[in-house]
Amino acid sequence: MSKGNYWLASNEKYLELALEWLHLRLQRMTDKEIQDTDIEQAYVAMEQVAAIEPFPALVSLSQRFGLSAFEQGVLLLCVGMELDTRIALLCAKAQEDSQSPYPTFALALSLFDEPAWDVVSPERPLRYWRLIEINRVGYQPLISSAIRADERIVNYIKGLNYLDDRLATLVMPVENPIGILPPSQETIVEQIIRHLKQASALLPIIQLLGTDSPSKQLIASHTAAAFGLQLYRLPSGLLPTPAVELETFLRLWQRESILMPVAIYLDAKEGENSATKASSSPLNRFLSRYHNLLFLDTYEPPQLSRASVSFDITKPTAPEQQIAWTEILDTSGLPESPSLLASQFSLNLSTIERNAQIAFNENVTDKAELHTCLWNACLISTRPQLDNLAQRIDTKATWNDIVLPSEEMGLLSQIADQVKQRRQVYENWGFQRRMNRGMGISAMFAGESGTGKTMAAEVIANSLQLNLYRIDLSAVVSKYIGETEKNLRKLFDAAEDGGAILFFDEADALFGKRSEVKDSHDRYANIEINYLLQRIESYRGLAILATNMKSSLDTAFLRRLRFMINFPFPGKLERKLMWEKVFPEQTPTESLDFERLGRLNLTGGSIHNVAINAAFLAVREGTGVTMQSVLAAARTEFRKLERPINEADFA
């Protein structure tokens, strides 16, 4: 017989003897023929089984909650009502009340030895821990009100130990950890365990700070497993708001932590604002009164009224991520992929495993295709974090599509090369050890509208196979103090995780010159700009800023840029090349004079508009694109731009 089955058999035997002893005591109250020796023999037999380890559930529960012998008897009386049909009849007979078979405190006081009146106190374990429930009707005296055992307690004493269903709907179990943690995270687990072992009876709250919740949960679950505990996650938004309901929830969860080896992971990062940080908030009331092991997931440490220890949690380091990729891709025949993936994406272990599984499920045999699947899985997994704050640009332009002078083209190539080779320079060549910030790549694209700034950003993103996001200022900038910085923090953090390219269009509106402080509005505006300058400099990815007015930018900001590329108004030769490339291969054209079209003083963006309009004119006429349709569309573009029209150019 297994150890578990042996305990169940022993527990059943104890309950059988305990109920028989209770049955005799109740009979003794109405039947004088029941001898005290019979009751004593039943008690001795019950106690003999109670002394066998592991102890029966009722005995173990009494020890854990500090029940006296009389309180244990009261609880057995209530549990007996659920487990033995004879008990209800005897209770009704003993109380001379056939309408109310449930026991009362009055019955218990007369039934058991060494009765104690304080058993009815809300501060004593039976009522404090909700082990029993009192059905008090109107002004009925407390001592004569019906009492019954809590359903969770009845099942526990019967041998069924499960999470209370009143709590199970609010919490979610965190998967038990498998494998080992990276050294950087294993060190944090060891520090947490050391703090907990050195703590007194009141354990400190373990605050896990940062943005990467999966890594936090992994660290918390490893810590809980070291103490033999199952970790459950609870979003702080599900905490009851009314004080009475919150107190009930708190008591029930603390009761569970005594009955079961559980710990709680309180997710407080969602909806984190001044309201949740107030001392009267449900979150803070819960934290101040909960005394067992608790992990608090938050971005920033709130003000707490009890002891806590804070730990900054980050994703595994780039070398650790490369090791994780190497272990997963060990048999895939892709020796270069771990380094490429780890250098471009910052992912936690669970995301790395999930992305690898997604790629493997594609069942591709070609190594290059498998690497592409891995790369795309990483891109997709990081998109949702950014889509709420920025607009993703579907990049289609290639190096063959853009026309710029050779010097500017060379600078664009340098930017793409630096993004590819940054790990080689920063990590392998040691520059990272000498730099605290500025390890990202920032570039300014300056020039008139339509000169190719957005297309250049698309070309770089497309060549690097990275997501390109145009920053939506309306979703980032807020009139509320501190909200802009919070939005930007989320934006940059999410972009760093996915290696995305950030494209700040009309950057002069966001990164303008810091103004002289004349009132509070100027002061907070300058704070936002200063924060932006710091994040641009510390951002580890590629940030591209486009502006039509370079002169309006803050000089302190320009100093922090690594590349400055001026997009000049295209000359005649560049315009001719643009016209030659603007029409897709599928577009039918008829004897277009690109030399003549190159003399039209237009930017690349305007040339693109003219080409599309000319195609629609040609479709309407039922012909291919002709010089007549192109010149007609060009005339419309000149009028839109309010430029003088030389009729000789359009004849």
XYZ file of C-alpha atoms in Angstrom:
651
model
C 0.000 0.000 0.000
C 1.370 3.412 -0.950
C 2.001 6.090 1.645
C -0.956 8.147 0.418
C -3.357 5.210 0.479
C -2.115 4.204 3.923
C -2.867 7.690 5.263
C -6.345 7.680 3.709
C -7.121 4.332 5.343
C -5.787 5.557 8.683
C -7.778 8.806 8.384
C -10.982 6.882 7.610
C -10.382 4.650 10.619
C -9.868 7.679 12.876
C -13.073 9.349 11.611
C -15.007 6.124 12.173
C -13.794 5.913 15.776
C -14.257 9.656 16.399
C -17.841 9.582 15.115
C -18.573 6.496 17.225
C -17.241 8.308 20.316
C -19.367 11.378 19.448
C -22.396 9.157 18.888
C -22.001 7.595 22.351
C -21.665 10.986 24.044
C -24.834 12.264 22.386
C -26.705 9.092 23.319
C -25.530 9.454 26.916
C -27.394 12.793 27.174
C -30.779 11.077 26.599
C -30.086 7.417 27.339
C -28.792 6.734 30.815
C -28.030 3.120 29.888
C -24.910 4.251 28.016
C -21.997 3.587 30.348
C -19.097 5.965 30.862
C -16.745 3.028 30.372
C -18.081 2.551 26.830
C -17.372 6.205 26.068
C -13.913 5.929 27.617
C -13.037 2.858 25.569
C -14.135 4.577 22.353
C -12.026 7.621 23.253
C -8.929 5.509 23.950
C -9.295 3.691 20.623
C -9.680 7.038 18.831
C -6.600 8.511 20.519
C -4.479 5.490 19.645
C -5.121 6.062 15.944
C -4.682 9.833 16.394
C -1.108 9.273 17.607
C -0.038 7.513 14.395
C 1.960 9.681 11.970
C 1.110 11.123 9.588
C -1.668 12.384 11.816
C -5.336 12.246 10.773
C -6.664 15.372 9.087
C -8.705 16.562 12.092
C -5.733 16.197 14.424
C -3.397 17.935 11.973
C -5.899 20.766 11.431
C -6.298 21.248 15.194
C -2.539 21.546 15.586
C -2.147 24.012 12.716
C -4.912 26.336 13.886
C -4.225 25.946 17.621
C -7.565 24.414 18.593
C -8.137 23.405 22.208
C -9.577 19.941 23.005
C -12.994 21.522 23.496
C -12.794 23.436 20.166
C -11.749 20.236 18.416
C -14.836 18.564 19.879
C -17.087 21.405 18.625
C -15.613 21.070 15.135
C -16.076 17.281 15.213
C -19.723 17.799 16.228
C -20.303 20.046 13.197
C -18.412 17.758 10.814
C -20.320 14.745 12.147
C -23.565 16.296 10.905
C -22.220 15.972 7.342
C -20.633 12.531 7.658
C -23.028 10.532 9.874
C -26.815 10.629 9.491
C -27.290 9.467 13.086
C -25.774 12.652 14.499
C -28.603 14.920 13.280
C -31.270 12.790 14.984
C -29.335 12.674 18.234
C -28.715 16.465 18.164
C -32.422 17.152 17.674
C -33.279 14.717 20.448
C -30.680 16.139 22.826
C -31.906 19.717 22.189
C -35.574 18.636 22.248
C -36.055 20.451 18.944
C -37.043 18.289 15.989
C -37.256 21.356 13.747
C -33.558 22.221 14.155
C -31.275 19.199 13.940
C -28.143 21.343 13.654
C -25.979 21.573 16.788
C -25.519 24.778 18.792
C -22.905 26.191 21.122
C -25.299 25.419 23.984
C -25.295 21.728 23.016
C -21.512 21.689 22.775
C -21.086 23.324 26.187
C -23.165 20.564 27.787
C -21.771 17.729 25.661
C -17.969 17.954 26.050
C -15.642 18.064 29.035
C -13.879 21.292 30.073
C -16.239 23.629 28.184
C -14.990 27.164 27.503
C -17.282 30.108 26.785
C -14.649 31.945 24.715
C -15.151 29.404 21.925
C -17.873 31.735 20.590
C -15.458 34.685 20.319
C -14.696 35.977 16.786
C -11.025 36.057 17.773
C -10.868 32.347 18.573
C -9.795 29.989 15.738
C -13.189 28.428 15.003
C -14.752 31.709 13.962
C -11.628 33.683 13.008
C -10.548 31.110 10.416
C -14.134 30.464 9.249
C -13.912 26.800 10.264
C -17.575 26.916 11.284
C -20.523 29.013 10.161
C -23.239 30.435 12.428
C -26.817 30.671 11.178
C -28.140 33.425 13.445
C -31.748 34.415 12.683
C -32.922 37.871 13.739
C -32.366 38.463 17.459
C -31.789 34.789 18.207
C -29.167 34.330 20.970
C -25.746 33.386 19.687
C -25.503 30.357 21.973
C -28.703 28.829 20.607
C -28.031 29.569 16.916
C -27.347 26.644 14.594
C -23.712 26.036 13.698
C -22.241 24.000 10.864
C -18.796 23.228 9.507
C -17.490 25.024 6.423
C -17.685 22.808 3.318
C -13.950 23.202 2.636
C -13.152 22.056 6.180
C -15.487 19.067 5.984
C -13.777 17.837 2.839
C -10.316 18.465 4.315
C -11.140 16.359 7.370
C -12.537 13.677 5.074
C -9.165 13.594 3.280
C -9.836 15.832 0.254
C -7.369 18.728 0.173
C -8.037 21.153 -2.680
C -8.087 24.912 -3.149
C -11.278 26.533 -1.836
C -13.609 27.019 -4.799
C -14.402 30.555 -3.591
C -10.749 31.378 -4.314
C -10.129 29.092 -7.279
C -12.208 31.335 -9.558
C -9.965 34.329 -8.800
C -6.477 32.827 -8.919
C -4.566 30.876 -11.536
C -1.862 28.303 -10.762
C 1.616 29.151 -12.010
C 3.274 26.218 -13.728
C 5.855 24.398 -11.658
C 9.386 25.275 -12.822
C 11.175 22.863 -15.135
C 14.916 22.976 -15.675
C 17.356 25.524 -14.301
C 17.426 29.289 -14.440
C 20.111 31.393 -16.136
C 22.856 32.446 -13.674
C 21.670 36.070 -13.514
C 18.166 35.004 -12.426
C 19.360 32.113 -10.264
C 21.362 34.649 -8.234
C 18.169 36.607 -7.521
C 16.376 33.434 -6.394
C 19.216 32.689 -3.976
C 19.036 36.248 -2.595
C 15.267 35.979 -2.061
C 15.606 32.617 -0.291
C 18.312 34.052 1.952
C 16.114 37.020 2.922
C 13.166 34.746 3.685
C 15.218 32.372 5.823
C 16.668 35.267 7.797
C 13.246 36.839 8.398
C 11.443 36.624 11.713
C 7.910 35.244 12.083
C 6.555 37.990 9.787
C 7.848 37.395 6.265
C 8.679 40.484 4.173
C 6.805 41.174 0.942
C 8.970 40.220 -2.033
C 8.601 43.055 -4.550
C 9.581 42.100 -8.096
C 10.187 45.272 -10.104
C 10.411 45.669 -13.865
C 8.392 45.011 -17.001
C 9.053 41.343 -17.731
C 6.317 39.443 -15.898
C 7.191 35.982 -17.305
C 10.685 36.243 -15.811
C 9.177 37.435 -12.530
C 6.808 34.475 -12.403
C 9.640 32.081 -13.225
C 11.775 33.471 -10.396
C 8.828 33.419 -7.986
C 7.905 29.827 -8.881
C 11.502 28.656 -8.386
C 11.566 30.384 -5.005
C 8.229 28.886 -3.980
C 9.367 25.424 -5.129
C 12.436 25.721 -2.906
C 10.040 25.913 0.069
C 7.743 23.187 -1.296
C 4.945 25.642 -2.189
C 2.583 25.851 -5.159
C 2.401 29.389 -6.567
C -0.912 31.010 -7.548
C -1.258 34.252 -9.517
C -3.880 36.832 -8.523
C -4.475 40.058 -10.532
C -4.867 42.909 -8.048
C -7.934 44.117 -9.956
C -9.847 41.050 -8.712
C -9.372 41.957 -5.058
C -12.776 42.741 -3.502
C -13.332 46.442 -2.921
C -15.746 46.385 0.075
C -13.780 46.050 3.305
C -15.914 43.164 4.612
C -15.509 41.122 1.441
C -11.787 41.863 1.328
C -11.397 40.676 4.926
C -13.253 37.451 4.109
C -11.055 36.868 1.080
C -7.949 37.546 3.149
C -8.986 35.098 5.895
C -9.825 32.393 3.381
C -6.522 32.739 1.547
C -4.521 32.760 4.761
C -6.467 29.662 5.798
C -5.486 28.015 2.514
C -1.825 28.824 3.118
C -2.138 26.859 6.378
C -4.067 23.931 4.934
C -2.049 23.689 1.712
C 1.519 24.487 0.732
C 0.633 27.576 -1.366
C 2.074 31.027 -1.987
C 0.513 33.986 -3.774
C 1.839 36.020 -6.701
C -0.021 39.333 -6.681
C 0.028 40.988 -10.108
C -0.316 44.713 -9.392
C 1.221 46.192 -12.528
C -2.057 46.566 -14.442
C -3.958 49.720 -13.570
C -1.093 50.982 -11.475
C -1.818 54.609 -10.607
C -2.197 56.938 -7.668
C -5.473 55.294 -6.685
C -3.927 51.839 -6.289
C -1.033 53.307 -4.335
C -3.304 55.012 -1.809
C -3.149 53.583 1.703
C -6.901 52.919 1.636
C -6.854 50.931 -1.631
C -7.798 47.226 -1.518
C -4.288 46.350 -2.661
C -2.581 48.142 0.213
C -5.107 46.892 2.757
C -4.471 43.345 1.571
C -0.681 43.779 1.697
C -0.752 45.273 5.182
C -2.763 42.358 6.621
C -1.397 39.358 4.740
C 1.462 37.702 6.627
C 2.473 34.667 4.552
C 4.801 34.382 1.560
C 3.756 36.914 -1.092
C 5.362 38.064 -4.338
C 4.301 41.500 -5.610
C 4.633 42.139 -9.355
C 4.823 45.877 -9.982
C 6.627 48.437 -12.145
C 7.563 50.701 -9.258
C 7.640 49.987 -5.491
C 4.512 51.351 -3.726
C 4.545 52.778 -0.215
C 3.856 49.855 2.128
C 3.092 49.777 5.830
C 5.042 46.565 6.422
C 8.509 45.223 5.680
C 9.379 44.439 2.071
C 12.400 43.611 -0.058
C 12.679 44.821 -3.662
C 14.434 43.082 -6.549
C 14.889 44.403 -10.091
C 13.964 41.626 -12.496
C 15.194 41.681 -16.082
C 15.314 39.208 -18.909
C 18.332 36.899 -19.153
C 21.440 38.596 -20.480
C 22.223 38.385 -24.190
C 24.860 35.631 -23.670
C 22.358 33.677 -21.560
C 19.722 34.051 -24.252
C 22.221 32.790 -26.806
C 22.886 29.737 -24.640
C 19.134 29.107 -24.372
C 18.762 29.326 -28.154
C 21.763 27.036 -28.629
C 20.295 24.377 -26.341
C 16.930 24.472 -28.098
C 18.410 24.502 -31.625
C 21.110 21.965 -30.817
C 19.994 19.440 -33.446
C 18.664 21.880 -36.036
C 21.972 22.490 -37.805
C 21.802 26.287 -37.387
C 25.084 27.267 -35.688
C 24.743 30.988 -36.497
C 21.079 31.442 -35.548
C 21.487 31.598 -31.727
C 23.935 34.505 -31.997
C 21.817 36.379 -34.548
C 18.590 35.941 -32.594
C 20.107 36.845 -29.223
C 21.796 39.947 -30.619
C 18.612 41.329 -32.157
C 15.837 40.250 -29.763
C 15.634 40.494 -25.971
C 13.347 37.647 -24.900
C 12.650 35.704 -21.742
C 13.066 31.939 -21.576
C 9.375 31.100 -21.999
C 9.111 33.257 -25.138
C 12.269 31.704 -26.595
C 10.846 28.219 -26.069
C 7.460 29.188 -27.492
C 8.949 30.831 -30.603
C 11.189 27.828 -31.249
C 8.199 25.506 -31.006
C 6.224 27.674 -33.443
C 9.091 27.481 -35.949
C 9.495 23.725 -35.523
C 5.769 23.243 -36.118
C 6.218 24.649 -39.631
C 7.984 21.356 -40.498
C 10.422 22.992 -42.916
C 13.531 21.056 -43.893
C 15.602 23.845 -45.421
C 17.899 25.484 -42.845
C 17.484 28.967 -44.270
C 13.704 28.615 -44.145
C 13.858 27.399 -40.546
C 15.934 30.430 -39.537
C 13.398 32.671 -41.280
C 10.583 30.975 -39.357
C 12.433 31.559 -36.091
C 13.050 35.204 -36.974
C 9.428 35.805 -37.952
C 8.165 34.111 -34.778
C 10.282 36.516 -32.710
C 8.954 39.501 -34.666
C 5.343 38.423 -34.194
C 5.733 37.704 -30.477
C 6.937 41.247 -29.783
C 4.381 43.089 -31.918
C 1.388 43.270 -29.517
C 3.355 45.310 -26.995
C 3.987 48.075 -29.527
C 0.817 48.085 -31.600
C -1.108 50.030 -28.949
C 1.382 52.900 -28.867
C 2.741 53.121 -32.400
C 1.727 52.465 -36.002
C 3.447 49.572 -37.720
C 4.605 50.320 -41.265
C 4.443 47.495 -43.775
C 7.892 47.799 -45.336
C 8.141 47.026 -49.060
C 10.835 49.392 -50.344
C 14.275 47.946 -51.132
C 17.678 49.416 -51.883
C 16.809 49.407 -55.597
C 13.753 51.590 -55.011
C 15.409 54.538 -53.336
C 17.340 57.240 -55.198
C 19.798 59.382 -53.236
C 23.285 60.800 -53.782
C 26.086 58.291 -53.202
C 27.181 59.858 -49.899
C 23.713 59.628 -48.352
C 23.302 56.066 -49.661
C 26.595 55.169 -48.021
C 25.394 56.538 -44.666
C 22.185 54.515 -44.890
C 24.259 51.389 -45.536
C 26.411 52.209 -42.496
C 23.309 52.414 -40.300
C 22.097 48.989 -41.468
C 25.563 47.474 -40.989
C 25.877 48.848 -37.450
C 22.540 47.327 -36.460
C 23.716 43.953 -37.784
C 27.158 44.063 -36.180
C 26.430 45.846 -32.899
C 26.869 42.752 -30.741
C 30.269 42.055 -32.273
C 31.470 45.564 -31.375
C 29.695 46.086 -28.043
C 30.101 42.653 -26.483
C 32.825 40.733 -28.268
C 35.114 43.736 -28.695
C 34.465 45.058 -25.183
C 32.876 48.457 -25.810
C 29.900 47.557 -23.609
C 32.138 47.325 -20.530
C 33.130 50.965 -20.993
C 29.669 52.343 -21.782
C 26.598 52.771 -19.582
C 24.468 54.268 -22.317
C 24.587 55.236 -25.951
C 24.784 51.613 -27.120
C 21.885 52.093 -29.473
C 21.941 53.742 -32.880
C 20.168 57.026 -33.489
C 19.858 58.846 -36.787
C 18.328 62.085 -37.969
C 16.761 62.292 -41.426
C 16.365 65.962 -42.362
C 14.860 67.306 -45.547
C 11.778 68.603 -47.276
C 8.597 66.603 -47.374
C 8.708 63.962 -50.114
C 12.479 63.677 -50.338
C 12.522 60.021 -49.217
C 12.922 60.047 -45.430
C 10.153 57.517 -44.745
C 11.214 55.363 -47.689
C 14.786 55.283 -46.367
C 13.513 54.041 -42.995
C 11.499 51.361 -44.812
C 14.541 50.281 -46.808
C 16.636 49.827 -43.666
C 13.870 47.941 -41.833
C 13.204 45.731 -44.833
C 16.867 44.878 -45.329
C 17.251 44.026 -41.623
C 13.902 42.152 -41.525
C 12.752 44.197 -38.518
C 9.457 45.816 -37.594
C 9.242 49.540 -38.315
C 6.948 51.672 -36.152
C 5.916 55.254 -36.726
C 5.332 56.908 -33.360
C 1.757 58.077 -32.895
C 2.146 61.256 -30.850
C -1.562 61.375 -30.028
C -1.238 58.024 -28.228
C 1.984 58.930 -26.435
C 1.760 62.565 -25.364
C -0.699 63.214 -22.533
C -1.816 66.375 -20.800
C -1.608 64.612 -17.435
C 1.642 65.021 -15.558
C 3.821 61.937 -15.745
C 1.632 60.053 -18.235
C 3.782 60.985 -21.244
C 6.897 59.590 -19.567
C 5.011 56.420 -18.623
C 3.824 55.917 -22.206
C 7.304 56.518 -23.569
C 8.780 54.080 -21.071
C 6.387 51.369 -22.260
C 7.150 52.267 -25.865
C 10.928 52.061 -25.549
C 10.851 48.947 -23.350
C 8.634 47.112 -25.833
C 10.747 48.272 -28.777
C 13.953 47.047 -27.145
C 12.442 43.609 -26.563
C 11.584 43.173 -30.227
C 14.526 45.002 -31.746
C 12.048 47.262 -33.538
C 13.034 50.387 -35.421
C 11.332 53.504 -34.079
C 10.518 56.198 -36.623
C 9.656 59.599 -35.122
C 8.042 61.489 -37.986
C 7.813 65.273 -37.609
C 10.322 64.945 -34.778
C 10.596 68.691 -34.310
C 7.118 68.638 -32.746
C 8.291 66.210 -30.089
C 11.973 66.955 -29.718
C 11.911 70.711 -30.070
C 14.063 73.195 -28.210
C 13.588 73.296 -24.484
C 11.890 76.520 -23.574
C 12.707 79.010 -20.862
C 10.782 78.164 -17.709
C 8.089 80.783 -17.172
C 5.389 78.682 -15.552
C 4.636 75.118 -14.425
C 3.626 74.073 -17.941
C 7.058 74.977 -19.316
C 8.740 73.099 -16.480
C 6.840 69.876 -17.080
C 7.276 70.192 -20.853
C 11.032 70.437 -20.343
C 10.934 67.402 -18.045
C 9.282 65.408 -20.831
C 11.898 66.536 -23.359
C 14.746 65.705 -20.986
C 13.275 62.256 -20.431
C 13.030 61.742 -24.191
C 16.654 62.756 -24.654
C 17.760 60.247 -22.025
C 15.697 57.389 -23.455
C 16.870 58.043 -27.019
C 20.460 57.894 -25.811
C 19.988 54.732 -23.744
C 17.767 52.959 -26.286
C 19.589 49.860 -27.518
C 17.823 49.662 -30.855
C 17.645 51.923 -33.878
C 15.746 55.199 -33.510
C 15.205 57.297 -36.640
C 13.941 60.852 -36.422
C 12.617 62.716 -39.419
C 12.137 66.461 -39.587
C 11.395 69.150 -42.132
C 12.896 71.823 -39.862
C 16.306 70.768 -38.607
C 16.963 74.216 -37.158
C 14.127 73.854 -34.627
C 15.700 70.877 -32.865
C 17.436 71.158 -29.506
C 21.219 71.299 -29.942
C 21.706 69.050 -26.908
C 19.631 66.455 -28.680
C 21.558 66.779 -31.949
C 24.785 66.107 -30.066
C 23.438 62.724 -28.997
C 22.744 61.569 -32.551
C 25.167 59.182 -34.214
C 24.081 59.855 -37.811
C 22.815 63.011 -39.478
C 21.606 62.496 -43.052
C 20.356 65.402 -45.119
C 17.873 64.465 -47.838
C 18.415 67.091 -50.544
C 15.880 68.150 -53.104
C 16.541 65.721 -55.985
C 18.464 66.993 -58.948
C 17.656 66.360 -62.578
C 19.610 63.086 -62.731
C 18.019 61.748 -59.531
C 14.563 62.711 -60.777
C 15.162 60.883 -64.052
C 16.090 57.705 -62.119
C 12.991 58.093 -59.948
C 10.761 58.285 -63.036
C 12.404 55.166 -64.453
C 11.655 53.225 -61.253
C 8.260 54.625 -60.277
C 6.110 52.469 -62.570
C 5.794 48.760 -61.650
C 6.780 46.173 -64.269
C 3.136 45.198 -64.753
C 2.128 48.760 -65.692
C 1.793 49.235 -69.482
C 3.646 52.371 -70.616
C 3.876 53.968 -74.042
C 7.009 55.852 -75.109
C 7.655 57.777 -71.899
C 10.361 60.425 -72.175
C 12.133 60.063 -68.810
C 14.717 62.692 -69.754
C 11.953 65.264 -70.194
C 10.085 64.132 -67.075
C 13.294 64.521 -65.066
C 13.206 68.245 -65.822
C 9.974 68.590 -63.789
C 10.925 70.102 -60.464
C 9.321 67.515 -58.158
C 10.357 65.467 -55.138
C 10.201 61.701 -54.996
C 6.930 61.797 -53.069
C 5.321 64.045 -55.681
C 6.638 61.845 -58.521
C 4.967 58.873 -56.838
C 1.662 60.781 -56.652
C 1.893 61.773 -60.325
C 2.571 58.174 -61.391
C -0.511 56.855 -59.579
C -2.769 59.608 -60.918
C -1.425 59.052 -64.431
C -2.211 55.330 -64.169
C -5.830 56.076 -63.274
C -6.119 58.541 -66.162
C -4.770 55.885 -68.528
C -7.270 53.292 -67.283
C -10.112 55.735 -67.887
C -8.888 56.371 -71.442
C -8.426 52.652 -72.092
C -4.721 53.008 -72.960
C -1.360 52.468 -71.347
C 0.393 55.228 -69.424
C 1.387 57.861 -71.968
C 3.257 61.118 -71.798
C -0.078 62.893 -72.159
C -1.533 61.238 -69.029
C 1.700 61.761 -67.051
C 1.904 65.459 -67.948
C -1.772 65.952 -67.132
C -1.230 64.381 -63.703
C 1.939 66.454 -63.216
C 0.027 69.652 -63.986
C -2.489 68.723 -61.255
C 0.382 68.074 -58.791
C 1.955 71.487 -59.542
C -1.348 73.196 -58.885
C -1.772 71.317 -55.626
C 1.687 72.470 -54.523
C 0.867 76.021 -55.710
C 3.916 76.115 -57.949
C 4.143 78.214 -61.132
C 3.415 76.273 -64.316
C 5.568 76.736 -67.400
C 3.290 75.718 -70.267
C 6.289 74.736 -72.374
C 7.086 71.946 -69.879
C 3.596 70.454 -70.254
C 3.051 70.935 -73.998
